[in-house]
């Protein structure tokens, strides 16, 4: 061992070379740790800045700060809503609890006319004879078939189709049909078809239709800081979708739906309204959606301006306390009117009561006595 030490000591140039190599190795290790740590801390302090720097240098936004990979149907509001409703009773959620109470124990065949993983998770637990779940996205169809494969029976189906197609599900009639936020999402798959949707669904409704929707946000919300911010974020998200070449979600008010149900030969048998509660996690998710749309823009100057605005809104969200109620969802129970099937004795009274409740809702929206339950809309999305 002393031989090697003496040899190195006798060659000072070799010792200097080894010392230099040691410093280079140490510096490399330090930089390898410090640079990623610095980028992480900088992005935490200035959200979105790393993405904008990457775009300015010609680096794809996806390489700088990955965003959650989302199916197209997950980027519209109703999918976030359905995925995020919390379970606080024996039912999956209060909307479906209302459906179960209205329908009773007999389900027969079931059509989920605009399915999502939330509604299908509830549907597979019902004592149906068979069910068909419809999605407008083929990728979504494959993912849901894989997700629910073990819970599907041979007679159950997840199908891909478009309600604009007159031959889609032709001749098939179901005892119960669920249109779960279908109307609002239709603009992405069948633009300008909303006024024909109920007429298109009617031949498939054997006994009962459950129609779920959400009241549109108002344009202005006086005396409500949370409501003002939610409306601003809602408009920004939709604007970013349009700039990215996509069609945003479009809600319709309950009176529009009631009028079109009656015009298309349905009898209203029940209606309920549910207050919606917003968590900070969900609100931030909507900003993430807007950000994912901005990343698709080719005009980087416009994109950076929108990124700055999203960051400003994100800071405003973090300064506020959440778990606040704003807006309402609604669910309507209706039956097709048929000449060969006599109406129940109390049909007129039930319809009058439902229409009166809807009229009262429009008149006294903020003071309406809704069911003694809250749909938590929605919890933090993971």
Short mmCIF file of C-alpha atoms in Angstrom, two decimals:
data_model
loop_
_atom_site.label_atom_id
_atom_site.label_comp_id
_atom_site.label_asym_id
_atom_site.label_seq_id
_atom_site.Cartn_x
_atom_site.Cartn_y
_atom_site.Cartn_z
CA UNK A 1 0.00 0.00 0.00
CA UNK A 2 2.86 2.38 0.85
CA UNK A 3 4.24 1.71 -2.62
CA UNK A 4 1.15 3.26 -4.26
CA UNK A 5 1.13 6.24 -1.89
CA UNK A 6 4.82 6.89 -2.58
CA UNK A 7 4.25 6.58 -6.31
CA UNK A 8 1.47 9.19 -6.28
CA UNK A 9 3.50 11.50 -4.03
CA UNK A 10 6.37 11.32 -6.46
CA UNK A 11 4.08 12.53 -9.26
CA UNK A 12 2.51 15.86 -8.21
CA UNK A 13 0.93 16.35 -11.65
CA UNK A 14 -1.01 13.11 -11.14
CA UNK A 15 -2.20 14.26 -7.74
CA UNK A 16 -3.39 17.56 -9.21
CA UNK A 17 -5.28 15.66 -11.91
CA UNK A 18 -7.00 13.47 -9.33
CA UNK A 19 -7.93 16.51 -7.22
CA UNK A 20 -9.42 18.23 -10.29
CA UNK A 21 -11.40 15.12 -11.12
CA UNK A 22 -12.74 15.02 -7.56
CA UNK A 23 -13.91 18.62 -7.76
CA UNK A 24 -15.63 18.00 -11.12
CA UNK A 25 -17.41 14.92 -9.77
CA UNK A 26 -18.56 16.76 -6.64
CA UNK A 27 -19.80 19.76 -8.64
CA UNK A 28 -21.73 17.51 -11.03
CA UNK A 29 -23.53 15.76 -8.16
CA UNK A 30 -24.39 19.08 -6.50
CA UNK A 31 -25.78 20.54 -9.74
CA UNK A 32 -27.77 17.38 -10.46
CA UNK A 33 -29.56 17.86 -7.14
CA UNK A 34 -29.75 21.66 -7.05
CA UNK A 35 -31.19 22.33 -10.54
CA UNK A 36 -34.33 20.11 -10.27
CA UNK A 37 -34.87 21.34 -6.70
CA UNK A 38 -34.60 24.96 -7.82
CA UNK A 39 -37.04 24.42 -10.71
CA UNK A 40 -39.50 22.73 -8.35
CA UNK A 41 -39.34 25.54 -5.78
CA UNK A 42 -39.61 28.21 -8.50
CA UNK A 43 -42.69 26.61 -10.03
CA UNK A 44 -44.25 26.38 -6.58
CA UNK A 45 -43.63 30.07 -5.97
CA UNK A 46 -44.72 31.14 -9.50
CA UNK A 47 -47.29 28.66 -10.86
CA UNK A 48 -47.25 28.28 -14.62
CA UNK A 49 -43.97 30.21 -15.06
CA UNK A 50 -42.00 27.09 -16.05
CA UNK A 51 -44.53 26.31 -18.77
CA UNK A 52 -44.35 29.81 -20.18
CA UNK A 53 -40.53 29.74 -20.15
CA UNK A 54 -40.60 26.41 -21.96
CA UNK A 55 -42.98 27.74 -24.62
CA UNK A 56 -40.88 30.88 -25.14
CA UNK A 57 -37.86 28.68 -25.82
CA UNK A 58 -39.77 26.43 -28.20
CA UNK A 59 -40.10 23.55 -25.73
CA UNK A 60 -43.49 21.78 -25.79
CA UNK A 61 -45.58 22.67 -22.76
CA UNK A 62 -46.09 19.00 -21.95
CA UNK A 63 -42.37 18.60 -21.25
CA UNK A 64 -42.15 21.35 -18.66
CA UNK A 65 -44.98 20.68 -16.20
CA UNK A 66 -47.13 17.62 -16.90
CA UNK A 67 -50.87 18.01 -16.55
CA UNK A 68 -53.24 15.14 -15.71
CA UNK A 69 -54.05 13.01 -18.73
CA UNK A 70 -57.79 13.39 -19.22
CA UNK A 71 -60.26 11.77 -21.56
CA UNK A 72 -62.11 14.31 -23.75
CA UNK A 73 -65.32 13.71 -21.84
CA UNK A 74 -63.52 14.41 -18.57
CA UNK A 75 -62.76 17.96 -19.67
CA UNK A 76 -66.35 19.06 -19.62
CA UNK A 77 -67.96 20.13 -16.44
CA UNK A 78 -70.49 17.32 -16.05
CA UNK A 79 -67.81 14.63 -15.94
CA UNK A 80 -65.91 16.43 -13.20
CA UNK A 81 -69.22 16.80 -11.44
CA UNK A 82 -70.21 13.18 -11.70
CA UNK A 83 -66.77 11.91 -10.69
CA UNK A 84 -66.60 14.19 -7.68
CA UNK A 85 -69.95 13.80 -5.90
CA UNK A 86 -69.30 12.47 -2.42
CA UNK A 87 -71.11 9.59 -0.82
CA UNK A 88 -72.75 10.67 2.43
CA UNK A 89 -75.66 8.22 2.68
CA UNK A 90 -76.40 4.65 1.65
CA UNK A 91 -76.90 5.90 -1.89
CA UNK A 92 -74.08 6.76 -4.26
CA UNK A 93 -75.34 10.36 -4.19
CA UNK A 94 -78.55 12.22 -3.45
CA UNK A 95 -79.47 12.53 -7.12
CA UNK A 96 -79.48 8.78 -7.55
CA UNK A 97 -81.14 8.35 -4.17
CA UNK A 98 -84.01 10.47 -5.50
CA UNK A 99 -84.17 8.28 -8.63
CA UNK A 100 -84.39 5.14 -6.50
CA UNK A 101 -87.21 6.54 -4.38
CA UNK A 102 -89.18 7.70 -7.41
CA UNK A 103 -88.75 4.47 -9.35
CA UNK A 104 -89.33 1.87 -6.68
CA UNK A 105 -88.00 -1.70 -6.64
CA UNK A 106 -88.77 -2.72 -10.23
CA UNK A 107 -86.14 -1.65 -12.76
CA UNK A 108 -86.39 -4.02 -15.70
CA UNK A 109 -84.20 -2.85 -18.61
CA UNK A 110 -82.19 0.34 -18.17
CA UNK A 111 -80.62 2.84 -20.60
CA UNK A 112 -77.95 5.25 -19.38
CA UNK A 113 -78.21 7.63 -22.35
CA UNK A 114 -75.06 9.61 -21.51
CA UNK A 115 -72.94 7.50 -19.23
CA UNK A 116 -69.94 8.25 -17.07
CA UNK A 117 -68.05 6.16 -14.54
CA UNK A 118 -70.07 7.69 -11.69
CA UNK A 119 -73.52 6.84 -13.07
CA UNK A 120 -72.37 3.43 -14.29
CA UNK A 121 -70.90 2.59 -10.89
CA UNK A 122 -74.38 3.20 -9.46
CA UNK A 123 -76.16 1.40 -12.30
CA UNK A 124 -74.26 -1.89 -12.02
CA UNK A 125 -75.50 -2.19 -8.44
CA UNK A 126 -79.19 -2.03 -9.36
CA UNK A 127 -81.33 -5.18 -9.79
CA UNK A 128 -81.91 -4.61 -13.52
CA UNK A 129 -82.68 -7.27 -16.10
CA UNK A 130 -80.14 -5.71 -18.45
CA UNK A 131 -78.58 -2.32 -19.12
CA UNK A 132 -77.04 -0.35 -21.98
CA UNK A 133 -74.69 2.59 -21.30
CA UNK A 134 -74.01 5.08 -24.11
CA UNK A 135 -70.95 7.26 -24.59
CA UNK A 136 -70.06 9.52 -27.49
CA UNK A 137 -66.33 8.84 -27.17
CA UNK A 138 -64.88 5.51 -28.43
CA UNK A 139 -61.86 5.81 -26.12
CA UNK A 140 -64.20 6.29 -23.19
CA UNK A 141 -66.14 3.22 -24.24
CA UNK A 142 -63.03 1.04 -24.19
CA UNK A 143 -61.82 2.39 -20.86
CA UNK A 144 -65.21 1.88 -19.20
CA UNK A 145 -65.58 -1.64 -20.58
CA UNK A 146 -62.21 -2.43 -19.05
CA UNK A 147 -63.10 -0.70 -15.77
CA UNK A 148 -66.43 -2.51 -15.31
CA UNK A 149 -65.66 -5.81 -17.04
CA UNK A 150 -65.92 -7.91 -13.88
CA UNK A 151 -69.25 -6.33 -12.90
CA UNK A 152 -70.95 -6.68 -16.28
CA UNK A 153 -73.26 -9.56 -17.15
CA UNK A 154 -73.40 -11.07 -20.66
CA UNK A 155 -76.53 -9.01 -21.46
CA UNK A 156 -75.00 -5.67 -20.36
CA UNK A 157 -73.34 -3.30 -22.84
CA UNK A 158 -71.24 -0.14 -22.99
CA UNK A 159 -71.75 1.24 -26.50
CA UNK A 160 -70.36 4.13 -28.53
CA UNK A 161 -72.86 6.13 -30.55
CA UNK A 162 -74.37 9.50 -31.37
CA UNK A 163 -78.01 10.45 -30.82
CA UNK A 164 -77.99 12.33 -34.11
CA UNK A 165 -77.80 8.95 -35.85
CA UNK A 166 -81.45 7.91 -36.47
CA UNK A 167 -80.50 4.22 -36.56
CA UNK A 168 -78.62 4.21 -33.26
CA UNK A 169 -80.31 1.68 -30.87
CA UNK A 170 -83.23 1.55 -33.32
CA UNK A 171 -86.15 -0.51 -32.03
CA UNK A 172 -84.76 -0.91 -28.49
CA UNK A 173 -87.09 0.12 -25.66
CA UNK A 174 -86.06 0.34 -22.00
CA UNK A 175 -88.20 0.47 -18.89
CA UNK A 176 -86.06 3.23 -17.36
CA UNK A 177 -83.94 5.84 -19.17
CA UNK A 178 -81.45 8.12 -17.42
CA UNK A 179 -80.23 11.33 -19.10
CA UNK A 180 -77.55 12.31 -16.60
CA UNK A 181 -76.24 15.79 -17.57
CA UNK A 182 -76.62 14.65 -21.18
CA UNK A 183 -78.19 17.84 -22.52
CA UNK A 184 -75.34 20.09 -21.41
CA UNK A 185 -72.64 17.85 -22.88
CA UNK A 186 -74.43 17.42 -26.21
CA UNK A 187 -72.81 20.45 -27.83
CA UNK A 188 -69.48 18.61 -27.93
CA UNK A 189 -70.90 15.63 -29.84
CA UNK A 190 -74.07 16.78 -31.58
CA UNK A 191 -74.09 20.59 -31.93
CA UNK A 192 -77.49 22.27 -32.39
CA UNK A 193 -79.27 18.98 -31.65
CA UNK A 194 -80.47 19.93 -28.16
CA UNK A 195 -84.01 20.85 -29.22
CA UNK A 196 -84.43 17.40 -30.81
CA UNK A 197 -82.91 15.32 -28.00
CA UNK A 198 -86.11 14.57 -26.09
CA UNK A 199 -88.00 13.64 -29.26
CA UNK A 200 -85.08 11.35 -30.15
CA UNK A 201 -85.07 9.66 -26.73
CA UNK A 202 -88.83 9.17 -26.45
CA UNK A 203 -89.10 5.96 -28.55
CA UNK A 204 -86.62 4.31 -26.16
CA UNK A 205 -88.54 5.22 -22.97
CA UNK A 206 -90.83 2.40 -21.93
CA UNK A 207 -91.99 3.61 -18.53
CA UNK A 208 -89.92 6.40 -17.04
CA UNK A 209 -87.33 9.05 -17.89
CA UNK A 210 -85.04 10.66 -15.31
CA UNK A 211 -83.52 13.89 -16.59
CA UNK A 212 -80.62 15.45 -14.65
CA UNK A 213 -79.29 18.93 -15.39
CA UNK A 214 -77.84 22.07 -13.86
CA UNK A 215 -79.13 25.62 -13.85
CA UNK A 216 -76.85 27.88 -15.93
CA UNK A 217 -74.70 30.35 -14.04
CA UNK A 218 -75.98 33.94 -14.10
CA UNK A 219 -73.93 36.54 -15.94
CA UNK A 220 -73.62 38.75 -12.87
CA UNK A 221 -73.63 37.79 -9.19
CA UNK A 222 -74.09 40.87 -6.98
CA UNK A 223 -72.98 40.77 -3.33
CA UNK A 224 -71.31 37.36 -3.63
CA UNK A 225 -67.49 37.30 -3.90
CA UNK A 226 -67.46 33.51 -4.26
CA UNK A 227 -70.22 33.55 -6.87
CA UNK A 228 -68.49 36.32 -8.82
CA UNK A 229 -65.23 34.35 -8.89
CA UNK A 230 -66.96 31.09 -9.86
CA UNK A 231 -68.72 32.79 -12.78
CA UNK A 232 -65.46 34.40 -13.89
CA UNK A 233 -63.66 31.04 -13.83
CA UNK A 234 -66.54 29.36 -15.65
CA UNK A 235 -66.41 31.95 -18.44
CA UNK A 236 -62.62 31.76 -18.67
CA UNK A 237 -62.65 27.95 -18.95
CA UNK A 238 -65.24 28.07 -21.74
CA UNK A 239 -63.35 30.84 -23.56
CA UNK A 240 -60.14 28.82 -23.43
CA UNK A 241 -61.98 25.79 -24.83
CA UNK A 242 -63.29 27.85 -27.74
CA UNK A 243 -59.84 29.29 -28.46
CA UNK A 244 -58.48 25.72 -28.49
CA UNK A 245 -61.06 24.76 -31.13
CA UNK A 246 -63.31 22.79 -28.77
CA UNK A 247 -66.96 23.20 -27.81
CA UNK A 248 -67.60 23.88 -24.12
CA UNK A 249 -70.39 22.52 -21.99
CA UNK A 250 -73.71 24.36 -22.29
CA UNK A 251 -76.32 24.20 -19.53
CA UNK A 252 -80.06 24.67 -20.00
CA UNK A 253 -82.50 26.00 -17.36
CA UNK A 254 -85.14 23.80 -15.84
CA UNK A 255 -88.07 25.66 -17.42
CA UNK A 256 -86.60 25.04 -20.90
CA UNK A 257 -86.41 21.32 -20.16
CA UNK A 258 -89.93 21.17 -18.70
CA UNK A 259 -91.39 22.95 -21.69
CA UNK A 260 -89.64 20.64 -24.15
CA UNK A 261 -90.61 17.53 -22.21
CA UNK A 262 -94.29 18.46 -22.39
CA UNK A 263 -94.03 19.53 -26.04
CA UNK A 264 -92.58 16.10 -26.86
CA UNK A 265 -95.32 14.08 -25.21
CA UNK A 266 -94.01 13.54 -21.68
CA UNK A 267 -95.96 13.88 -18.45
CA UNK A 268 -94.04 15.38 -15.50
CA UNK A 269 -94.37 13.25 -12.36
CA UNK A 270 -91.76 14.76 -10.06
CA UNK A 271 -89.00 17.32 -9.69
CA UNK A 272 -86.30 18.08 -7.13
CA UNK A 273 -83.58 20.70 -6.75
CA UNK A 274 -80.21 20.24 -5.07
CA UNK A 275 -77.89 22.95 -3.85
CA UNK A 276 -74.33 22.58 -5.10
CA UNK A 277 -71.32 23.03 -2.87
CA UNK A 278 -67.89 23.93 -4.21
CA UNK A 279 -64.59 22.88 -2.67
CA UNK A 280 -61.30 24.61 -3.30
CA UNK A 281 -60.01 21.46 -4.99
CA UNK A 282 -62.75 21.46 -7.59
CA UNK A 283 -62.39 25.18 -8.34
CA UNK A 284 -58.65 24.73 -8.87
CA UNK A 285 -59.41 21.78 -11.13
CA UNK A 286 -61.43 24.08 -13.40
CA UNK A 287 -58.40 26.37 -13.65
CA UNK A 288 -56.28 23.34 -14.56
CA UNK A 289 -58.75 22.53 -17.33
CA UNK A 290 -58.49 26.10 -18.65
CA UNK A 291 -54.71 25.85 -18.51
CA UNK A 292 -54.71 22.60 -20.48
CA UNK A 293 -56.66 24.33 -23.25
CA UNK A 294 -54.32 27.34 -23.32
CA UNK A 295 -51.36 25.00 -23.84
CA UNK A 296 -52.84 24.10 -27.24
CA UNK A 297 -52.74 27.68 -28.53
CA UNK A 298 -50.17 28.54 -31.19
CA UNK A 299 -50.08 32.27 -30.43
CA UNK A 300 -47.74 32.30 -27.46
CA UNK A 301 -48.33 35.96 -26.64
CA UNK A 302 -52.03 35.27 -26.17
CA UNK A 303 -51.25 32.07 -24.29
CA UNK A 304 -48.93 33.85 -21.86
CA UNK A 305 -51.54 36.53 -21.19
CA UNK A 306 -54.11 33.85 -20.40
CA UNK A 307 -51.61 31.98 -18.22
CA UNK A 308 -51.04 35.18 -16.23
CA UNK A 309 -54.80 35.61 -15.80
CA UNK A 310 -55.20 31.99 -14.66
CA UNK A 311 -52.40 32.48 -12.12
CA UNK A 312 -54.12 35.61 -10.81
CA UNK A 313 -57.41 33.73 -10.41
CA UNK A 314 -55.60 30.87 -8.70
CA UNK A 315 -54.19 33.29 -6.13
CA UNK A 316 -57.67 34.70 -5.52
CA UNK A 317 -59.01 31.17 -4.99
CA UNK A 318 -56.31 30.40 -2.41
CA UNK A 319 -57.12 33.56 -0.45
CA UNK A 320 -60.78 32.52 0.03
CA UNK A 321 -62.45 29.95 2.26
CA UNK A 322 -64.41 27.29 0.36
CA UNK A 323 -67.12 24.76 1.00
CA UNK A 324 -69.68 27.33 -0.20
CA UNK A 325 -73.01 26.69 -1.93
CA UNK A 326 -73.74 28.30 -5.27
CA UNK A 327 -76.30 27.33 -7.88
CA UNK A 328 -78.57 24.31 -8.17
CA UNK A 329 -78.82 21.01 -9.99
CA UNK A 330 -82.22 19.57 -10.83
CA UNK A 331 -83.73 16.19 -11.59
CA UNK A 332 -87.03 15.68 -13.40
CA UNK A 333 -89.05 12.47 -13.47
CA UNK A 334 -91.27 12.10 -16.55
CA UNK A 335 -93.36 9.43 -18.27
CA UNK A 336 -94.25 9.13 -21.97
CA UNK A 337 -97.93 9.80 -22.74
CA UNK A 338 -99.41 6.95 -24.79
CA UNK A 339 -102.91 6.57 -26.14
CA UNK A 340 -103.01 2.85 -25.29
CA UNK A 341 -101.96 3.39 -21.65
CA UNK A 342 -104.40 5.24 -19.38
CA UNK A 343 -102.94 7.95 -17.15
CA UNK A 344 -102.87 7.31 -13.39
CA UNK A 345 -105.63 8.97 -11.41
CA UNK A 346 -103.23 11.37 -9.72
CA UNK A 347 -101.21 12.19 -12.86
CA UNK A 348 -102.60 15.70 -13.32
CA UNK A 349 -102.14 16.59 -9.66
CA UNK A 350 -98.53 15.35 -9.68
CA UNK A 351 -97.69 17.33 -12.80
CA UNK A 352 -99.31 20.48 -11.44
CA UNK A 353 -97.33 20.13 -8.21
CA UNK A 354 -94.06 19.65 -10.08
CA UNK A 355 -94.68 22.64 -12.35
CA UNK A 356 -95.60 24.79 -9.36
CA UNK A 357 -92.35 23.80 -7.59
CA UNK A 358 -90.37 24.76 -10.69
CA UNK A 359 -92.14 28.12 -10.91
CA UNK A 360 -91.45 28.79 -7.22
CA UNK A 361 -87.81 27.91 -7.78
CA UNK A 362 -87.48 30.50 -10.52
CA UNK A 363 -89.19 33.18 -8.41
CA UNK A 364 -87.40 32.59 -5.13
CA UNK A 365 -84.22 30.85 -6.20
CA UNK A 366 -82.12 31.74 -3.21
CA UNK A 367 -84.84 31.09 -0.63
CA UNK A 368 -86.18 27.85 -2.08
CA UNK A 369 -86.62 25.08 0.44
CA UNK A 370 -84.77 22.25 -1.31
CA UNK A 371 -84.77 18.65 -0.11
CA UNK A 372 -83.13 18.21 3.26
CA UNK A 373 -79.99 16.89 1.62
CA UNK A 374 -77.05 18.40 -0.14
CA UNK A 375 -75.27 17.14 -3.14
CA UNK A 376 -71.65 17.90 -2.37
CA UNK A 377 -70.41 19.24 -5.70
CA UNK A 378 -67.73 18.31 -5.79
CA UNK A 379 -64.95 17.08 -3.55
CA UNK A 380 -61.28 17.49 -4.32
CA UNK A 381 -60.45 15.67 -7.55
CA UNK A 382 -57.38 13.52 -7.20
#
